[in-house]
Coordinates of C-alpha atoms and ligand atoms in Angstrom, one line a residue:
X239 CA 15.6 82.1 64.6
X240 CA 19.4 82.2 64.6
X241 CA 21.5 79.6 62.7
X242 CA 25.2 79.2 62.9
X243 CA 27.0 77.2 60.2
X244 CA 30.1 75.1 61.0
X245 CA 32.6 74.1 58.3
X246 CA 35.0 71.4 59.1
X247 CA 38.0 71.8 56.7
X248 CA 40.9 70.6 58.8
X249 CA 41.4 67.2 57.3
X250 CA 44.7 66.2 55.8
X251 CA 43.3 65.4 52.4
X252 CA 45.3 62.1 52.2
X253 CA 43.1 60.5 49.6
X254 CA 43.3 63.5 47.3
X255 CA 47.1 63.0 47.0
X256 CA 47.7 66.6 45.9
X257 CA 50.7 68.9 46.6
X258 CA 48.3 71.7 47.6
X259 CA 46.4 71.4 50.8
X260 CA 42.8 70.2 50.1
X261 CA 40.9 73.5 51.1
X262 CA 43.2 75.4 48.7
X263 CA 43.2 73.1 45.7
X264 CA 41.9 75.0 42.7
X265 CA 38.6 74.1 41.2
X266 CA 37.7 76.2 38.2
X267 CA 40.4 78.7 39.3
X268 CA 39.0 79.1 42.8
X269 CA 40.1 77.5 46.0
X270 CA 37.8 74.5 47.0
X271 CA 36.9 76.0 50.4
X272 CA 35.6 79.2 48.7
X273 CA 32.6 77.2 47.3
X274 CA 31.1 75.9 50.5
X275 CA 31.8 79.3 52.1
X276 CA 30.1 81.1 49.2
X277 CA 27.0 78.9 49.3
X278 CA 26.6 79.2 53.1
X279 CA 27.3 83.0 53.1
X280 CA 24.6 83.4 50.4
X281 CA 21.9 81.5 52.3
X282 CA 19.8 84.1 54.0
X283 CA 18.9 81.7 56.9
X284 CA 22.5 81.5 58.0
X285 CA 23.6 84.2 60.4
X286 CA 27.2 83.3 61.1
X287 CA 29.9 80.8 59.9
X288 CA 32.7 79.2 61.9
X289 CA 35.5 77.3 60.1
X290 CA 38.0 74.8 61.3
X291 CA 41.3 74.4 59.4
X292 CA 44.8 73.2 60.3
X293 CA 46.8 75.7 62.4
X294 CA 49.2 76.4 59.6
X295 CA 46.4 77.3 57.2
X296 CA 44.6 79.9 59.3
X297 CA 46.4 82.9 57.8
X298 CA 45.8 81.6 54.2
X299 CA 42.1 81.1 54.9
X300 CA 41.8 84.6 56.3
X301 CA 43.4 85.9 53.1
X302 CA 40.8 84.0 51.0
X303 CA 37.9 85.3 53.1
X304 CA 39.2 88.9 52.6
X305 CA 39.8 88.4 48.9
X306 CA 36.3 87.1 48.2
X307 CA 34.7 89.3 50.8
X308 CA 32.8 86.6 52.7
X309 CA 30.9 88.6 55.3
X310 CA 29.4 86.1 57.7
X311 CA 32.5 84.5 59.0
X312 CA 32.5 84.9 62.8
X313 CA 35.3 82.5 63.7
X314 CA 38.2 80.5 62.4
X315 CA 39.5 77.8 64.7
X316 CA 42.2 75.2 64.7
X317 CA 40.9 71.7 63.7
X318 CA 41.4 68.6 65.7
X319 CA 42.8 65.2 65.0
X320 CA 39.4 63.8 63.9
X321 CA 36.5 65.4 62.1
X322 CA 34.4 65.2 65.2
X323 CA 37.0 67.1 67.2
X324 CA 37.1 69.8 64.5
X325 CA 33.3 70.1 64.7
X326 CA 33.5 70.3 68.5
X327 CA 36.2 73.0 68.3
X328 CA 33.9 75.1 66.0
X329 CA 30.9 74.5 68.3
X330 CA 32.8 75.8 71.3
X331 CA 33.6 79.0 69.4
X332 CA 29.9 79.8 69.2
X333 CA 29.8 82.7 71.6
X334 CA 26.2 82.6 72.7
X335 CA 23.6 79.9 72.2
X336 CA 21.8 80.0 68.9
X337 CA 18.8 78.0 67.7
X338 CA 20.2 75.8 65.0
X339 CA 23.7 74.6 64.0
X340 CA 24.3 73.5 60.5
X341 CA 27.4 71.4 59.7
X342 CA 28.7 71.3 56.2
X343 CA 32.0 69.7 54.9
X344 CA 34.5 72.1 53.5
X345 CA 35.1 69.5 50.8
X346 CA 31.5 69.6 49.5
X347 CA 31.4 72.6 47.0
X348 CA 27.9 72.5 45.7
X349 CA 25.2 72.4 48.5
X350 CA 21.9 73.6 47.0
X351 CA 20.1 76.5 48.5
X352 CA 17.0 74.3 48.8
X353 CA 18.9 71.7 50.8
X354 CA 20.3 74.3 53.2
X355 CA 16.9 75.8 53.7
X356 CA 15.0 72.5 54.2
X357 CA 17.7 71.0 56.5
X358 CA 17.3 74.0 58.8
X359 CA 13.5 73.6 58.7
X360 CA 13.7 69.9 59.5
X361 CA 16.2 70.4 62.3
X362 CA 13.8 72.8 63.9
X363 CA 10.9 70.4 63.5
X364 CA 12.6 67.0 64.3
X365 CA 15.8 67.9 66.2
X366 CA 18.2 66.7 63.6
X367 CA 18.4 66.4 59.9
X368 CA 20.9 64.7 57.5
X369 CA 21.1 65.4 53.8
X370 CA 21.5 62.1 52.0
X371 CA 21.1 60.2 48.7
X372 CA 19.2 56.9 48.3
X373 CA 21.7 54.0 47.8
X374 CA 22.0 53.1 44.2
X375 CA 24.2 50.0 44.6
X376 CA 23.0 46.8 46.3
X377 CA 24.7 46.8 49.7
X378 CA 26.1 43.6 51.2
X379 CA 26.7 43.1 54.9
X380 CA 30.0 41.1 55.2
X381 CA 32.0 39.4 58.0
X382 CA 35.6 40.3 58.8
X383 CA 36.9 37.9 56.2
X384 CA 34.8 39.5 53.5
X385 CA 32.2 36.8 53.1
X386 CA 28.7 38.0 52.5
X387 CA 26.4 37.6 55.5
X388 CA 23.3 39.1 53.8
X389 CA 22.0 41.6 51.4
X390 CA 20.4 44.7 53.0
X391 CA 17.1 46.0 51.7
X392 CA 18.1 49.0 49.5
X393 CA 14.8 50.6 50.1
X394 CA 16.0 51.6 53.6
X395 CA 19.6 52.5 52.7
X396 CA 20.8 56.1 52.3
X397 CA 24.3 57.6 51.9
X398 CA 24.8 60.4 54.3
X399 CA 26.2 63.7 53.1
X400 CA 26.2 67.2 54.6
X401 CA 24.6 69.5 55.6
X402 CA 23.8 67.8 58.9
X403 CA 21.7 70.2 61.0
X404 CA 20.7 70.1 64.6
X405 CA 19.0 72.1 67.3
X406 CA 21.7 73.8 69.3
X407 CA 20.8 72.3 72.7
X408 CA 20.5 68.7 71.3
X409 CA 23.9 69.0 69.5
X410 CA 25.5 70.5 72.6
X411 CA 24.3 67.5 74.7
X412 CA 25.4 65.0 72.1
X413 CA 28.9 66.5 71.8
X414 CA 29.4 66.6 75.5
X415 CA 28.7 62.8 75.7
X416 CA 31.3 61.6 73.3
X417 CA 34.4 61.9 75.4
X418 CA 35.6 58.4 74.6
X419 CA 34.9 58.1 70.9
X420 CA 35.9 61.2 69.0
X421 CA 36.2 59.7 65.6
X422 CA 32.9 59.7 63.8
X423 CA 32.7 60.4 60.1
X424 CA 29.1 61.5 60.5
X425 CA 27.7 64.1 63.0
X426 CA 24.3 62.4 63.2
X427 CA 25.9 59.4 64.9
X428 CA 26.3 61.3 68.1
X429 CA 22.5 62.0 68.1
X430 CA 21.5 58.5 67.2
X431 CA 23.4 57.3 70.3
X432 CA 21.3 59.6 72.4
X433 CA 18.2 58.1 70.8
X434 CA 17.3 61.4 69.2
X435 CA 15.3 61.7 66.0
X436 CA 17.3 62.4 62.9
X437 CA 15.3 63.0 59.7
X438 CA 16.7 62.3 56.2
X439 CA 16.5 65.0 53.6
X440 CA 17.0 63.9 50.0
X441 CA 19.7 66.1 48.5
X442 CA 20.8 66.5 45.0
X443 CA 23.3 64.4 43.1
X444 CA 25.5 67.5 42.6
X445 CA 26.2 67.6 46.3
X446 CA 29.4 65.5 46.0
X447 CA 32.4 65.4 48.3
X448 CA 35.8 66.0 46.8
X449 CA 37.8 63.0 48.2
X450 CA 40.0 61.7 45.3
X451 CA 41.5 63.2 42.1
X452 CA 38.6 61.7 40.2
X453 CA 36.1 63.7 42.3
X454 CA 38.0 66.8 41.5
X455 CA 37.5 66.0 37.8
X456 CA 33.8 65.4 38.4
X457 CA 33.5 68.7 40.2
X458 CA 35.3 70.5 37.3
X459 CA 32.7 68.9 35.0
X460 CA 29.8 70.0 37.2
X461 CA 31.0 73.6 37.0
Ligands
LIG1789 N1 37.9 67.2 58.6 C1 38.2 68.1 59.6 N2 39.1 67.6 60.6 C2 39.6 66.4 60.5 C3 39.3 65.5 59.5 C4 38.4 66.0 58.5 O1 37.7 69.2 59.7 N3 40.5 66.0 61.5 C5 37.0 67.7 57.5 C6 37.7 67.7 56.1 O2 38.5 68.9 56.0 C7 36.5 67.7 55.1 C8 35.5 66.9 55.9 O3 35.9 66.9 57.3 O4 36.1 69.0 54.8 C9 35.2 65.6 55.3 O5 36.4 64.8 55.4 P1 37.2 64.1 54.3 O6 36.5 64.2 53.0 O7 37.6 62.7 54.8 O8 38.5 65.0 54.1 P2 40.0 64.7 54.6 O9 39.9 64.1 56.0 O10 40.7 66.0 54.5 O11 40.5 63.7 53.5 P3 41.2 62.3 53.8 O12 40.3 61.5 54.7 O13 41.4 61.7 52.4 O14 42.5 62.5 54.5
LIG1790 MG1 39.0 62.2 56.3

């Protein structure tokens, strides 16, 4: 079975408010993007990795890949205006059909080996799989004026993370159907719209996304 990993890392990092571009912000002395690359390169179930970054960051990324000797990188592409577009650009760079495509945020430095392995297994079995955490807060559904409509049952609420992993043919079909709406924060949305099965995989609390300066501090502490 052949699995290709896609890393969208072409965001503008607005919420991080750092001088350095988000993929290259240092975490424990190492660029943030090197962590997700390292974890995916070390996973023996992953055969190739394709990364999307902003056009002006391509050379810098190549330099990092050489410096750390990441071997499985088979493509570096220009990102798009939205995350979905960046994922689609990576998907198009897969040269011949594989079995499974695993998508993992460049801003999530600590995916566990177990999560990577099981998400591939679930994608094979169910078609799609999303790593997620059970909601810990009580979630309120509100109207546009911020008045509470109702309280959702927490038992059924999960926060989606990545990896989000799919069978190649299902993802291909889903991506080809989204011409109008290219702004989805979550890859599984495109499958849900096709009525395809997406299985939740409980991931670890360490699998955080670096979004703000505070997250960077939490990530430093986790190292
Ligand atoms: N991403 C991408 N292309 C985009 C937007 C986002 O590849 N046009 C990637 C980001 O680089 C990141 C992941 O999607 O690895 C999750 O996005 P997020 O955490 O929102 O990162 P940014 O979009 O960079 O940050 P912000 O929203 O604060 O600008
Ligand atoms: Mg963003």
